[in-house]
Amino acid sequence: MIPVRIVVVGGGVIGLLTAMECARTGAQVDVVDRADIPSPWATSYDRHRVVRALHRGDMGLTAAAARGHDAWLEIERRLGTRFYHRVGALTAMAADDAPTNLTLLAWAGVAARALPAEDLAARYPRIRFAAGLAGVLEPAAGAVLADRMLAALAGWLRDRPGVRLHPRRRVVRVDDAGAVRLADGGVLGGDVVVVAAGPWSRDLVPAVLGKDLTLYRQTMLTYAPAPSPQAWAGMPAVPSLGTTSGAWLMPPVAGTPVRLSAASACRPVPELTDRVTPARWRDHLIDEFSALLVDFEPAAVVGATDSYYLADTASGRPVLATLCDGTVLAYAACGGMSFKFAPLVARALADHAVGRPPLRTGLGSIDRPREFAAAGSRGSSR
Ligand SMILES: Cc1cc2nc3c(=O)[nH]c(=O)nc-3n(C[C@H](O)[C@H](O)[C@H](O)COP(=O)(O)OP(=O)(O)OC[C@H]3O[C@@H](n4cnc5c(N)ncnc54)[C@H](O)[C@@H]3O)c2cc1C
């Protein structure tokens, strides 16, 4: 039997995991990226990404995220590299909301426990939690060291017969027949093309799909607090500090620095430009965390970086689309919290690509892809 030929556009977490899943079926896979593979410019490329199950009040997302956690452990085993550090994940919320969310996690099969207000203050004295907040702690959740994982994944693919990596080659157009046209004049052909170009995907999908997507830019601080990172020992990832601003923090994990951000530091922007943080957004986060962290030292903010993601304007969720009767599959919008779902999304994309019944991820926008007749991009060649 002639193996399926698949071209994957984009070497972020979705593209590389999709390539791995396709290669494991015996398909021939080309992975092409405008930058290095992995690329430090990819949204996926960071020191860490939080993997946790609880999505407050949402059964679908919570169940899918619980499966995502298991899938990350499986990928860690496959790659033989440790990158998933299960430091726990703490979600702060109004004390009245904690019992419902604990029930939700129990229903999804996730071990968790409640931390009443007095326990929160006693266990995490560095954080100034607002009065009336309780916590829900998922002890087995934590952080994927994204840059290490992507490097290991790229290494696995590089060594795999039937896989070819094409770094520093920019795709300018994907044709209806599955021809991938490159800025250097080259063409890569496949039976199926998977577009997983992260926040750049709008340039490669039909305008009728692109107009429904919003590009977001988010600022994050790197914090090296005194007297030593050991003072943060035992601190879990905190995807919600319980503020209206949506503040969150990543503790030091395996030598990484503290990272601080908030939903309020995420704004819609018209175009993807640089990653240099404007002073006002840096100052906004410094003000926010001056109020939230005990002994916060603005001088210990040693860096700030901006990164981008696309989301469906109406729902804020990721978007999967099939174009030209499935010749082209586009993960057109990655969303702001879907790293944790990446193994499930990649498996579903690979199933579509090789013609297997697709994995049911439990994520509506992935299990019911939007369909478009043509692949044509909005014509950008940036
Ligand atoms: C600040 C921030 C924090 C986040 N934290 C979390 C978190 O804690 N947990 C979580 O689950 N999710 C989180 N997310 C979301 C998560 O990081 C993204 O959903 C995910 O990384 C997107 O991966 P991707 O592979 O789709 O895109 P990317 O990682 O951006 O990869 C796209 C790749 O495509 C390449 N490319 C683009 N255009 C072209 C072209 N024309 N030709 C060739 N190659 C091209 C790029 O170079 C890039 O390598 C966060 C997002 C942000 C912005």
JSON list of N, CA, C and O in Angstrom, two decimals, residues 96-139:
[
{"chain": "A", "resi": 96, "resn": "ASP", "atom": "N", "xyz": [-18.01, 29.90, 48.02]},
{"chain": "A", "resi": 96, "resn": "ASP", "atom": "CA", "xyz": [-19.28, 29.23, 47.69]},
{"chain": "A", "resi": 96, "resn": "ASP", "atom": "C", "xyz": [-19.19, 28.39, 46.41]},
{"chain": "A", "resi": 96, "resn": "ASP", "atom": "O", "xyz": [-19.99, 27.48, 46.20]},
{"chain": "A", "resi": 97, "resn": "ASP", "atom": "N", "xyz": [-18.23, 28.74, 45.53]},
{"chain": "A", "resi": 97, "resn": "ASP", "atom": "CA", "xyz": [-18.12, 28.03, 44.24]},
{"chain": "A", "resi": 97, "resn": "ASP", "atom": "C", "xyz": [-17.28, 26.76, 44.34]},
{"chain": "A", "resi": 97, "resn": "ASP", "atom": "O", "xyz": [-17.28, 25.92, 43.43]},
{"chain": "A", "resi": 98, "resn": "ALA", "atom": "N", "xyz": [-16.52, 26.62, 45.43]},
{"chain": "A", "resi": 98, "resn": "ALA", "atom": "CA", "xyz": [-15.57, 25.50, 45.52]},
{"chain": "A", "resi": 98, "resn": "ALA", "atom": "C", "xyz": [-16.27, 24.13, 45.50]},
{"chain": "A", "resi": 98, "resn": "ALA", "atom": "O", "xyz": [-15.83, 23.23, 44.75]},
{"chain": "A", "resi": 99, "resn": "PRO", "atom": "N", "xyz": [-17.35, 23.92, 46.26]},
{"chain": "A", "resi": 99, "resn": "PRO", "atom": "CA", "xyz": [-17.95, 22.57, 46.27]},
{"chain": "A", "resi": 99, "resn": "PRO", "atom": "C", "xyz": [-18.41, 22.11, 44.88]},
{"chain": "A", "resi": 99, "resn": "PRO", "atom": "O", "xyz": [-18.16, 20.96, 44.49]},
{"chain": "A", "resi": 100, "resn": "THR", "atom": "N", "xyz": [-19.04, 23.01, 44.10]},
{"chain": "A", "resi": 100, "resn": "THR", "atom": "CA", "xyz": [-19.51, 22.62, 42.76]},
{"chain": "A", "resi": 100, "resn": "THR", "atom": "C", "xyz": [-18.34, 22.21, 41.88]},
{"chain": "A", "resi": 100, "resn": "THR", "atom": "O", "xyz": [-18.42, 21.25, 41.10]},
{"chain": "A", "resi": 101, "resn": "ASN", "atom": "N", "xyz": [-17.25, 22.97, 41.98]},
{"chain": "A", "resi": 101, "resn": "ASN", "atom": "CA", "xyz": [-16.11, 22.67, 41.11]},
{"chain": "A", "resi": 101, "resn": "ASN", "atom": "C", "xyz": [-15.36, 21.41, 41.55]},
{"chain": "A", "resi": 101, "resn": "ASN", "atom": "O", "xyz": [-14.82, 20.68, 40.71]},
{"chain": "A", "resi": 102, "resn": "LEU", "atom": "N", "xyz": [-15.40, 21.14, 42.85]},
{"chain": "A", "resi": 102, "resn": "LEU", "atom": "CA", "xyz": [-14.83, 19.86, 43.31]},
{"chain": "A", "resi": 102, "resn": "LEU", "atom": "C", "xyz": [-15.66, 18.69, 42.78]},
{"chain": "A", "resi": 102, "resn": "LEU", "atom": "O", "xyz": [-15.12, 17.65, 42.36]},
{"chain": "A", "resi": 103, "resn": "THR", "atom": "N", "xyz": [-16.98, 18.86, 42.78]},
{"chain": "A", "resi": 103, "resn": "THR", "atom": "CA", "xyz": [-17.86, 17.81, 42.24]},
{"chain": "A", "resi": 103, "resn": "THR", "atom": "C", "xyz": [-17.57, 17.60, 40.75]},
{"chain": "A", "resi": 103, "resn": "THR", "atom": "O", "xyz": [-17.53, 16.46, 40.26]},
{"chain": "A", "resi": 104, "resn": "LEU", "atom": "N", "xyz": [-17.37, 18.71, 40.04]},
{"chain": "A", "resi": 104, "resn": "LEU", "atom": "CA", "xyz": [-17.07, 18.63, 38.61]},
{"chain": "A", "resi": 104, "resn": "LEU", "atom": "C", "xyz": [-15.78, 17.82, 38.38]},
{"chain": "A", "resi": 104, "resn": "LEU", "atom": "O", "xyz": [-15.73, 16.93, 37.51]},
{"chain": "A", "resi": 105, "resn": "LEU", "atom": "N", "xyz": [-14.75, 18.11, 39.16]},
{"chain": "A", "resi": 105, "resn": "LEU", "atom": "CA", "xyz": [-13.49, 17.39, 38.99]},
{"chain": "A", "resi": 105, "resn": "LEU", "atom": "C", "xyz": [-13.65, 15.92, 39.35]},
{"chain": "A", "resi": 105, "resn": "LEU", "atom": "O", "xyz": [-13.11, 15.03, 38.66]},
{"chain": "A", "resi": 106, "resn": "ALA", "atom": "N", "xyz": [-14.42, 15.63, 40.41]},
{"chain": "A", "resi": 106, "resn": "ALA", "atom": "CA", "xyz": [-14.64, 14.23, 40.80]},
{"chain": "A", "resi": 106, "resn": "ALA", "atom": "C", "xyz": [-15.36, 13.49, 39.66]},
{"chain": "A", "resi": 106, "resn": "ALA", "atom": "O", "xyz": [-15.00, 12.36, 39.31]},
{"chain": "A", "resi": 107, "resn": "TRP", "atom": "N", "xyz": [-16.35, 14.16, 39.05]},
{"chain": "A", "resi": 107, "resn": "TRP", "atom": "CA", "xyz": [-17.07, 13.57, 37.91]},
{"chain": "A", "resi": 107, "resn": "TRP", "atom": "C", "xyz": [-16.11, 13.26, 36.75]},
{"chain": "A", "resi": 107, "resn": "TRP", "atom": "O", "xyz": [-16.23, 12.23, 36.09]},
{"chain": "A", "resi": 108, "resn": "ALA", "atom": "N", "xyz": [-15.11, 14.14, 36.56]},
{"chain": "A", "resi": 108, "resn": "ALA", "atom": "CA", "xyz": [-14.14, 13.93, 35.47]},
{"chain": "A", "resi": 108, "resn": "ALA", "atom": "C", "xyz": [-13.03, 12.96, 35.88]},
{"chain": "A", "resi": 108, "resn": "ALA", "atom": "O", "xyz": [-12.11, 12.70, 35.09]},
{"chain": "A", "resi": 109, "resn": "GLY", "atom": "N", "xyz": [-13.09, 12.45, 37.11]},
{"chain": "A", "resi": 109, "resn": "GLY", "atom": "CA", "xyz": [-12.10, 11.47, 37.56]},
{"chain": "A", "resi": 109, "resn": "GLY", "atom": "C", "xyz": [-10.79, 12.09, 37.98]},
{"chain": "A", "resi": 109, "resn": "GLY", "atom": "O", "xyz": [-9.73, 11.43, 37.95]},
{"chain": "A", "resi": 110, "resn": "VAL", "atom": "N", "xyz": [-10.81, 13.37, 38.37]},
{"chain": "A", "resi": 110, "resn": "VAL", "atom": "CA", "xyz": [-9.57, 14.07, 38.73]},
{"chain": "A", "resi": 110, "resn": "VAL", "atom": "C", "xyz": [-9.51, 14.26, 40.25]},
{"chain": "A", "resi": 110, "resn": "VAL", "atom": "O", "xyz": [-10.44, 14.80, 40.85]},
{"chain": "A", "resi": 111, "resn": "ALA", "atom": "N", "xyz": [-8.41, 13.84, 40.85]},
{"chain": "A", "resi": 111, "resn": "ALA", "atom": "CA", "xyz": [-8.24, 14.03, 42.30]},
{"chain": "A", "resi": 111, "resn": "ALA", "atom": "C", "xyz": [-8.04, 15.51, 42.59]},
{"chain": "A", "resi": 111, "resn": "ALA", "atom": "O", "xyz": [-7.28, 16.19, 41.88]},
{"chain": "A", "resi": 112, "resn": "ALA", "atom": "N", "xyz": [-8.74, 16.02, 43.59]},
{"chain": "A", "resi": 112, "resn": "ALA", "atom": "CA", "xyz": [-8.61, 17.44, 43.94]},
{"chain": "A", "resi": 112, "resn": "ALA", "atom": "C", "xyz": [-9.05, 17.61, 45.39]},
{"chain": "A", "resi": 112, "resn": "ALA", "atom": "O", "xyz": [-9.76, 16.77, 45.93]},
{"chain": "A", "resi": 113, "resn": "ARG", "atom": "N", "xyz": [-8.61, 18.72, 46.00]},
{"chain": "A", "resi": 113, "resn": "ARG", "atom": "CA", "xyz": [-9.12, 19.01, 47.34]},
{"chain": "A", "resi": 113, "resn": "ARG", "atom": "C", "xyz": [-9.34, 20.51, 47.51]},
{"chain": "A", "resi": 113, "resn": "ARG", "atom": "O", "xyz": [-8.72, 21.33, 46.82]},
{"chain": "A", "resi": 114, "resn": "ALA", "atom": "N", "xyz": [-10.26, 20.80, 48.43]},
{"chain": "A", "resi": 114, "resn": "ALA", "atom": "CA", "xyz": [-10.58, 22.21, 48.69]},
{"chain": "A", "resi": 114, "resn": "ALA", "atom": "C", "xyz": [-9.61, 22.76, 49.73]},
{"chain": "A", "resi": 114, "resn": "ALA", "atom": "O", "xyz": [-9.20, 22.04, 50.64]},
{"chain": "A", "resi": 115, "resn": "LEU", "atom": "N", "xyz": [-9.26, 24.02, 49.58]},
{"chain": "A", "resi": 115, "resn": "LEU", "atom": "CA", "xyz": [-8.46, 24.72, 50.59]},
{"chain": "A", "resi": 115, "resn": "LEU", "atom": "C", "xyz": [-9.29, 25.91, 51.07]},
{"chain": "A", "resi": 115, "resn": "LEU", "atom": "O", "xyz": [-9.49, 26.87, 50.32]},
{"chain": "A", "resi": 116, "resn": "PRO", "atom": "N", "xyz": [-9.82, 25.84, 52.28]},
{"chain": "A", "resi": 116, "resn": "PRO", "atom": "CA", "xyz": [-10.57, 26.98, 52.80]},
{"chain": "A", "resi": 116, "resn": "PRO", "atom": "C", "xyz": [-9.68, 28.21, 52.92]},
{"chain": "A", "resi": 116, "resn": "PRO", "atom": "O", "xyz": [-8.44, 28.10, 52.88]},
{"chain": "A", "resi": 117, "resn": "ALA", "atom": "N", "xyz": [-10.29, 29.37, 53.08]},
{"chain": "A", "resi": 117, "resn": "ALA", "atom": "CA", "xyz": [-9.56, 30.65, 53.08]},
{"chain": "A", "resi": 117, "resn": "ALA", "atom": "C", "xyz": [-8.36, 30.63, 54.03]},
{"chain": "A", "resi": 117, "resn": "ALA", "atom": "O", "xyz": [-7.26, 31.06, 53.68]},
{"chain": "A", "resi": 118, "resn": "GLU", "atom": "N", "xyz": [-8.57, 30.10, 55.24]},
{"chain": "A", "resi": 118, "resn": "GLU", "atom": "CA", "xyz": [-7.47, 30.16, 56.23]},
{"chain": "A", "resi": 118, "resn": "GLU", "atom": "C", "xyz": [-6.30, 29.27, 55.79]},
{"chain": "A", "resi": 118, "resn": "GLU", "atom": "O", "xyz": [-5.13, 29.59, 56.02]},
{"chain": "A", "resi": 119, "resn": "ASP", "atom": "N", "xyz": [-6.60, 28.16, 55.11]},
{"chain": "A", "resi": 119, "resn": "ASP", "atom": "CA", "xyz": [-5.52, 27.29, 54.60]},
{"chain": "A", "resi": 119, "resn": "ASP", "atom": "C", "xyz": [-4.75, 27.96, 53.48]},
{"chain": "A", "resi": 119, "resn": "ASP", "atom": "O", "xyz": [-3.53, 27.82, 53.36]},
{"chain": "A", "resi": 120, "resn": "LEU", "atom": "N", "xyz": [-5.49, 28.70, 52.62]},
{"chain": "A", "resi": 120, "resn": "LEU", "atom": "CA", "xyz": [-4.82, 29.39, 51.51]},
{"chain": "A", "resi": 120, "resn": "LEU", "atom": "C", "xyz": [-3.77, 30.35, 52.05]},
{"chain": "A", "resi": 120, "resn": "LEU", "atom": "O", "xyz": [-2.62, 30.34, 51.60]},
{"chain": "A", "resi": 121, "resn": "ALA", "atom": "N", "xyz": [-4.17, 31.14, 53.03]},
{"chain": "A", "resi": 121, "resn": "ALA", "atom": "CA", "xyz": [-3.25, 32.14, 53.58]},
{"chain": "A", "resi": 121, "resn": "ALA", "atom": "C", "xyz": [-2.07, 31.45, 54.26]},
{"chain": "A", "resi": 121, "resn": "ALA", "atom": "O", "xyz": [-0.92, 31.89, 54.14]},
{"chain": "A", "resi": 122, "resn": "ALA", "atom": "N", "xyz": [-2.34, 30.35, 54.97]},
{"chain": "A", "resi": 122, "resn": "ALA", "atom": "CA", "xyz": [-1.27, 29.69, 55.71]},
{"chain": "A", "resi": 122, "resn": "ALA", "atom": "C", "xyz": [-0.30, 28.97, 54.77]},
{"chain": "A", "resi": 122, "resn": "ALA", "atom": "O", "xyz": [0.91, 29.00, 54.97]},
{"chain": "A", "resi": 123, "resn": "ARG", "atom": "N", "xyz": [-0.83, 28.33, 53.73]},
{"chain": "A", "resi": 123, "resn": "ARG", "atom": "CA", "xyz": [0.04, 27.55, 52.85]},
{"chain": "A", "resi": 123, "resn": "ARG", "atom": "C", "xyz": [0.82, 28.41, 51.87]},
{"chain": "A", "resi": 123, "resn": "ARG", "atom": "O", "xyz": [1.92, 28.05, 51.47]},
{"chain": "A", "resi": 124, "resn": "TYR", "atom": "N", "xyz": [0.20, 29.51, 51.43]},
{"chain": "A", "resi": 124, "resn": "TYR", "atom": "CA", "xyz": [0.84, 30.33, 50.39]},
{"chain": "A", "resi": 124, "resn": "TYR", "atom": "C", "xyz": [0.98, 31.78, 50.88]},
{"chain": "A", "resi": 124, "resn": "TYR", "atom": "O", "xyz": [0.31, 32.69, 50.37]},
{"chain": "A", "resi": 125, "resn": "PRO", "atom": "N", "xyz": [1.86, 32.00, 51.86]},
{"chain": "A", "resi": 125, "resn": "PRO", "atom": "CA", "xyz": [1.95, 33.34, 52.47]},
{"chain": "A", "resi": 125, "resn": "PRO", "atom": "C", "xyz": [2.46, 34.41, 51.50]},
{"chain": "A", "resi": 125, "resn": "PRO", "atom": "O", "xyz": [2.32, 35.59, 51.79]},
{"chain": "A", "resi": 126, "resn": "ARG", "atom": "N", "xyz": [3.05, 34.01, 50.37]},
{"chain": "A", "resi": 126, "resn": "ARG", "atom": "CA", "xyz": [3.55, 35.02, 49.42]},
{"chain": "A", "resi": 126, "resn": "ARG", "atom": "C", "xyz": [2.41, 35.70, 48.67]},
{"chain": "A", "resi": 126, "resn": "ARG", "atom": "O", "xyz": [2.61, 36.72, 48.02]},
{"chain": "A", "resi": 127, "resn": "ILE", "atom": "N", "xyz": [1.22, 35.04, 48.68]},
{"chain": "A", "resi": 127, "resn": "ILE", "atom": "CA", "xyz": [0.11, 35.59, 47.88]},
{"chain": "A", "resi": 127, "resn": "ILE", "atom": "C", "xyz": [-0.91, 36.25, 48.81]},
{"chain": "A", "resi": 127, "resn": "ILE", "atom": "O", "xyz": [-1.28, 35.68, 49.84]},
{"chain": "A", "resi": 128, "resn": "ARG", "atom": "N", "xyz": [-1.37, 37.43, 48.40]},
{"chain": "A", "resi": 128, "resn": "ARG", "atom": "CA", "xyz": [-2.38, 38.15, 49.17]},
{"chain": "A", "resi": 128, "resn": "ARG", "atom": "C", "xyz": [-3.75, 37.82, 48.55]},
{"chain": "A", "resi": 128, "resn": "ARG", "atom": "O", "xyz": [-4.20, 38.53, 47.64]},
{"chain": "A", "resi": 129, "resn": "PHE", "atom": "N", "xyz": [-4.36, 36.72, 48.99]},
{"chain": "A", "resi": 129, "resn": "PHE", "atom": "CA", "xyz": [-5.67, 36.36, 48.44]},
{"chain": "A", "resi": 129, "resn": "PHE", "atom": "C", "xyz": [-6.74, 37.29, 49.03]},
{"chain": "A", "resi": 129, "resn": "PHE", "atom": "O", "xyz": [-6.69, 37.62, 50.22]},
{"chain": "A", "resi": 130, "resn": "ALA", "atom": "N", "xyz": [-7.72, 37.68, 48.21]},
{"chain": "A", "resi": 130, "resn": "ALA", "atom": "CA", "xyz": [-8.81, 38.55, 48.70]},
{"chain": "A", "resi": 130, "resn": "ALA", "atom": "C", "xyz": [-9.65, 37.78, 49.71]},
{"chain": "A", "resi": 130, "resn": "ALA", "atom": "O", "xyz": [-9.75, 36.54, 49.64]},
{"chain": "A", "resi": 131, "resn": "ALA", "atom": "N", "xyz": [-10.27, 38.52, 50.62]},
{"chain": "A", "resi": 131, "resn": "ALA", "atom": "CA", "xyz": [-11.13, 37.90, 51.64]},
{"chain": "A", "resi": 131, "resn": "ALA", "atom": "C", "xyz": [-12.25, 37.12, 50.95]},
{"chain": "A", "resi": 131, "resn": "ALA", "atom": "O", "xyz": [-12.75, 37.54, 49.90]},
{"chain": "A", "resi": 132, "resn": "GLY", "atom": "N", "xyz": [-12.59, 35.99, 51.53]},
{"chain": "A", "resi": 132, "resn": "GLY", "atom": "CA", "xyz": [-13.73, 35.21, 51.00]},
{"chain": "A", "resi": 132, "resn": "GLY", "atom": "C", "xyz": [-13.35, 34.24, 49.90]},
{"chain": "A", "resi": 132, "resn": "GLY", "atom": "O", "xyz": [-14.20, 33.52, 49.39]},
{"chain": "A", "resi": 133, "resn": "LEU", "atom": "N", "xyz": [-12.06, 34.19, 49.52]},
{"chain": "A", "resi": 133, "resn": "LEU", "atom": "CA", "xyz": [-11.66, 33.24, 48.48]},
{"chain": "A", "resi": 133, "resn": "LEU", "atom": "C", "xyz": [-11.24, 31.91, 49.09]},
{"chain": "A", "resi": 133, "resn": "LEU", "atom": "O", "xyz": [-10.63, 31.87, 50.17]},
{"chain": "A", "resi": 134, "resn": "ALA", "atom": "N", "xyz": [-11.59, 30.84, 48.40]},
{"chain": "A", "resi": 134, "resn": "ALA", "atom": "CA", "xyz": [-11.09, 29.51, 48.75]},
{"chain": "A", "resi": 134, "resn": "ALA", "atom": "C", "xyz": [-10.30, 29.00, 47.55]},
{"chain": "A", "resi": 134, "resn": "ALA", "atom": "O", "xyz": [-10.23, 29.66, 46.51]},
{"chain": "A", "resi": 135, "resn": "GLY", "atom": "N", "xyz": [-9.69, 27.84, 47.71]},
{"chain": "A", "resi": 135, "resn": "GLY", "atom": "CA", "xyz": [-8.92, 27.29, 46.60]},
{"chain": "A", "resi": 135, "resn": "GLY", "atom": "C", "xyz": [-9.34, 25.87, 46.27]},
{"chain": "A", "resi": 135, "resn": "GLY", "atom": "O", "xyz": [-9.83, 25.14, 47.14]},
{"chain": "A", "resi": 136, "resn": "VAL", "atom": "N", "xyz": [-9.16, 25.48, 45.01]},
{"chain": "A", "resi": 136, "resn": "VAL", "atom": "CA", "xyz": [-9.30, 24.08, 44.62]},
{"chain": "A", "resi": 136, "resn": "VAL", "atom": "C", "xyz": [-7.94, 23.66, 44.07]},
{"chain": "A", "resi": 136, "resn": "VAL", "atom": "O", "xyz": [-7.43, 24.27, 43.12]},
{"chain": "A", "resi": 137, "resn": "LEU", "atom": "N", "xyz": [-7.34, 22.66, 44.71]},
{"chain": "A", "resi": 137, "resn": "LEU", "atom": "CA", "xyz": [-5.99, 22.24, 44.35]},
{"chain": "A", "resi": 137, "resn": "LEU", "atom": "C", "xyz": [-6.06, 20.90, 43.63]},
{"chain": "A", "resi": 137, "resn": "LEU", "atom": "O", "xyz": [-6.64, 19.94, 44.13]},
{"chain": "A", "resi": 138, "resn": "GLU", "atom": "N", "xyz": [-5.46, 20.85, 42.42]},
{"chain": "A", "resi": 138, "resn": "GLU", "atom": "CA", "xyz": [-5.30, 19.59, 41.68]},
{"chain": "A", "resi": 138, "resn": "GLU", "atom": "C", "xyz": [-3.84, 19.16, 41.85]},
{"chain": "A", "resi": 138, "resn": "GLU", "atom": "O", "xyz": [-2.95, 19.68, 41.15]},
{"chain": "A", "resi": 139, "resn": "PRO", "atom": "N", "xyz": [-3.55, 18.24, 42.78]},
{"chain": "A", "resi": 139, "resn": "PRO", "atom": "CA", "xyz": [-2.14, 17.94, 43.08]},
{"chain": "A", "resi": 139, "resn": "PRO", "atom": "C", "xyz": [-1.38, 17.31, 41.91]},
{"chain": "A", "resi": 139, "resn": "PRO", "atom": "O", "xyz": [-0.16, 17.47, 41.83]}
]
